[in-house]
Structures are given as C-alpha cells and as structure tokens.
C-alpha cells in the first residue's frame, strides 16, 4: 500500500482509517469468503452502471482476477501485522493460487496492469469519469465521489511526486500546507474530522494535498483552480514547454490523464477547451455508462426473406379431391401466409386476382396465371369472393375503409368479403358492418397454423358470419386446411383464435425458460427434448420449437412480432371484461423485450434468446 496518512475518528476513537488509491495492495473481505488479496483499481464500465453503497472501493481480486465493490471497513492494507495471519497456507487451493498471483504481480506487474486496463477500457477509450473530470476541471487523480468516499473524513488527496517536481516554482508554497509525497505524518491541520457521519463533506479540489477549510465550497474551488493554473504556467515557463494545442492523449499506468507533446503535465483548462472544441468528445461527455454499453451491443441480423417456390406441390393437395369453384377469387395481401395460400389456390385450378402493397411480390403469381390489379377496389370489381390476409387490425381496416379501399365500390351486391387477418372481435364487427351497409356479405375466417402448415395445406379454419359465404368458399378452405369450423356469429372466430394463441404464447415462454435453465446447468438441450418426447406432455409444436431453440435456428414460421400482437389483442379483450390475466401479461412483456433485442422478424421461438441471456 502507498504511504497513506493514518487518521483517527472524532470522539476519541483510536480506530485507524486508511486512505486508499489505485494500485494499493490490500486484503478485501466479501461475505462468505475468507479475506482475499486484492488491489484498489478504477472501476470497469460494467461496475460503473451498478448501484453501490457509499464508502466503497472497486477491488481487483488476484487469482480469480475479477472485480467487485467492497466497503472500506472490509479492507485492510496488504502489508501489516495481520499479513502472516491472513496469509496462512492452510486455506483453499484457490486462495493459495491468489497468493502466488500477487507475488507474481510484485515481481512483474505488467501482465496484471494490462488486464486491468483492458477490463476498465483504459487502453482503448476514456471512461465516463474521464470526461466528467475534464468537464468539471478536475485533475485525473482527484476523488470524483466527494468526501463520502472516506467515511465522512476529509483527508489529503495524495498526488504524484512527479507533479510536485514539475511544478517546483509554486510547490514551496503548497508544501507549507501539505507534504503528501513524504512518508512522514502531515501537520495537525491536514485532516479535518467531520462532525457527524451523515454530514457530507466538500470535494477536495486540488491535485496536490491541501488543507480543507470550513470556507464555502465555491471559494475553495476557485482557490484550487488558481493554484493549478499558476503551477502549470510556472512549470511551462521554467521548462520551455511548447504549445499544448497539438497535444494527444496518453494514458499512464496509474491514472487516466491527458498529456500533451512538449508539456510535462496536464492542464485541466486546456483539456476542457479541447473537449468543448471536439464535437465527438463533447457528445461523449453527455453519455452515461448505459449509453456506452448500448453502443457495444451486438447487431442482430434480420432473417432472409424466402422467395415463394411456385413449382413446389404439397402431397396433401394431390391426395384431396378438390373441384375448383367457378367463382373468381380475389386476394388482398401476399405476405408470409397469403402468398402460400394463393399459390395453392392457383395450383388447384382457381381463377385468382391479386393485389399487394409491394408490386414486386405479385410477379411470380402473374407468371403462374393470376391477374394483378393496381388497387384493392380494382380487385373487388373483378372478383366474386374477396379474401384479405394482412398483418394487423389497422391494416385490415385500411384496406376496407381507406382510399381506394373495398368500400370505395359503393355497391357490393353479389360479392362476398372474407377476412382472414388475425384481428380482434371489435375490428371484425366494424368491417362486417361496413360490408353489409354496401349490400355485401361478410365472413371472418381466422387461420390457425404456421407457414409450414400452410404450405402443406394443414391449417385450421375458424369461421363466423354469413353461412352462405362459408359454403361458397368450401373448395378454397379444402385446399388450404385440414379442418374447418363454423362458429356462428361475427366475432366468435376471432375470440377462439386469440384464445388458442394465448395458450401457444404462454407455452413457448415456459419452454424457453426451462431450456434456458437446462443450458445454465450445462445439460444438453437435445437430451431434454428427447426425454420430453417420451412424456405425456409432448406435442408436435413444442417439440419443433424446442429443436429450433436448441439449434438457434429462428427462421420465421410464425414471426415473433405476430405472436406479440396476438397477446396484445388478448389482453385488450380481457381488459374490456375486467378479466385478470397476469401470466399472459408477463408473457406479453417477455415477447416485447425480445422484440427490442432485435428479433421482431424472427420466429416466435427466438424468445429463447431473451430467456437465456
């Protein structure tokens, strides 16, 4: 440990208090561990973001070589009468390894210093504390945490001996107040004992050791700044220092500070002007550690959009006896599900008219024989039965009520509108009412299943509304679904579909958290899935999703954003009924967090990433 001044508390307490600074070797005691050899260091970025108590120091532990905040009353200098007792070799092997590590450090500190600098970000970029020091006009070796860092005791701020030699002109005046470079005890006026532990003491505002008086904080700050400027100017005049404007930043082993070519020490005022002149430093000075960590977050690549294969034919369609309807089928929306449905309709001989917001997606279907229209209204004019399959309730409403939408054709007599988008019951009722007012017929046909199930013609159709439209769409439903249910009035199908999606969403989060726990135990995820397959809990969907989680393959079968949308619609329905759904609410938050991590367009099984990390 450095030659630090021993202080005693007020009230006659003879307990010795030590002032620690970076590079001091110490013993540190953590709860549940024996006193461990360590070293006081500047905290790394991840520790800066953690909340910690007052009167704590960042400690680097030898042996394990990790960092932690340790309260000062659990720290003792490495050298002292207690060393022999604390360093007994009858400790665990890890402790003996730590003792060997600290002995290596005493012989050659370079390796450990490089590791600490790398962990703290010193070797690569300045930390937030560096910019705060520049902004506040503080020297780099001053204590940025104020008087509380010393347990309510204001003591010397110990500076480097080189700084006193460089500022030799004014050091005599300062030495009358302090002698931090000397191992001898300081004069009696050096420490000022706080009257109470709770009372906050002012910051020490000089890089040299000065006596802290009871004058106002503003006066002390101005006085310290004047002494620093005077010392730097005198040093520059004595040494013939060149201009510091062309300076570059260097990082010392013990402290982060700014040196400039030709100058023997750093000038806080020059550093501040340089920071204000440099837009990059000025912007960084406003960022907290959380912002810096956010910039280091890895970028998540979006999944590749898979082109529709118009030549592939599912075996299930060949086995079904499908007679194509003579009616013209219109289709609005060629997304993940819509494009697969339209391909199967064309394959089974239906006459199809299509529209999509992105016209490029229509090209493969035009080549396969579909008629492409410019607006939804054009599709309604050309078709007898119009299907709609878009991503959300807002998009579904826009196609009906918006500009060039379905209702721009005022008379929908002899036309039927089938809503296949996943929407809430209220939206379905609004659309149905608008269609009926224009003499049209309306059917909600909710599709339950994944993209793979759609490609194989294995979806489930949940329908509600006009029964005659349901009968007319028989050939279309037989093409794309293995089962079809008519559930009565408009809104019923939407309710049942969202209830099923609730079960799916909650199950996926439970599966993801269970596999994440297995991963933390280093248990093979494939073994867990194989055992799960033998239990009564197994289901084809959960097995498929579990395998995707184990492989890290999140190719979208059902996008995560769609699952979160469904959970949001479920919670809105429950809110209208005052129905409590706490598990679904938590599940929704898990999916929302996963979206924020960048997995919105990935498969819903990507929720495993959030559970794991």
PDB file of C-alpha atoms in Angstrom, residues 119 164 185 304 307 313 353 374 393 506-507 525 538 612:
ATOM      1  CA  UNK A 119     -11.150  -4.526 -18.484  1.00  0.00           C
ATOM      2  CA  UNK A 164       5.444  18.357  -7.383  1.00  0.00           C
ATOM      3  CA  UNK A 185       2.911  12.335   9.134  1.00  0.00           C
ATOM      4  CA  UNK A 304     -33.553 -13.623 -45.074  1.00  0.00           C
ATOM      5  CA  UNK A 307     -38.919 -16.365 -52.093  1.00  0.00           C
ATOM      6  CA  UNK A 313     -46.538 -29.057 -54.747  1.00  0.00           C
ATOM      7  CA  UNK A 353     -56.990 -11.860 -58.894  1.00  0.00           C
ATOM      8  CA  UNK A 374     -53.416  -1.844 -59.008  1.00  0.00           C
ATOM      9  CA  UNK A 393     -56.156  -4.914 -37.440  1.00  0.00           C
ATOM     10  CA  UNK A 506     -47.544 -18.935 -22.689  1.00  0.00           C
ATOM     11  CA  UNK A 507     -46.306 -22.433 -23.619  1.00  0.00           C
ATOM     12  CA  UNK A 525     -30.827 -29.352 -24.732  1.00  0.00           C
ATOM     13  CA  UNK A 538     -45.213 -33.843 -25.683  1.00  0.00           C
ATOM     14  CA  UNK A 612     -31.089 -17.392 -21.999  1.00  0.00           C
TER      15      UNK A 612
END
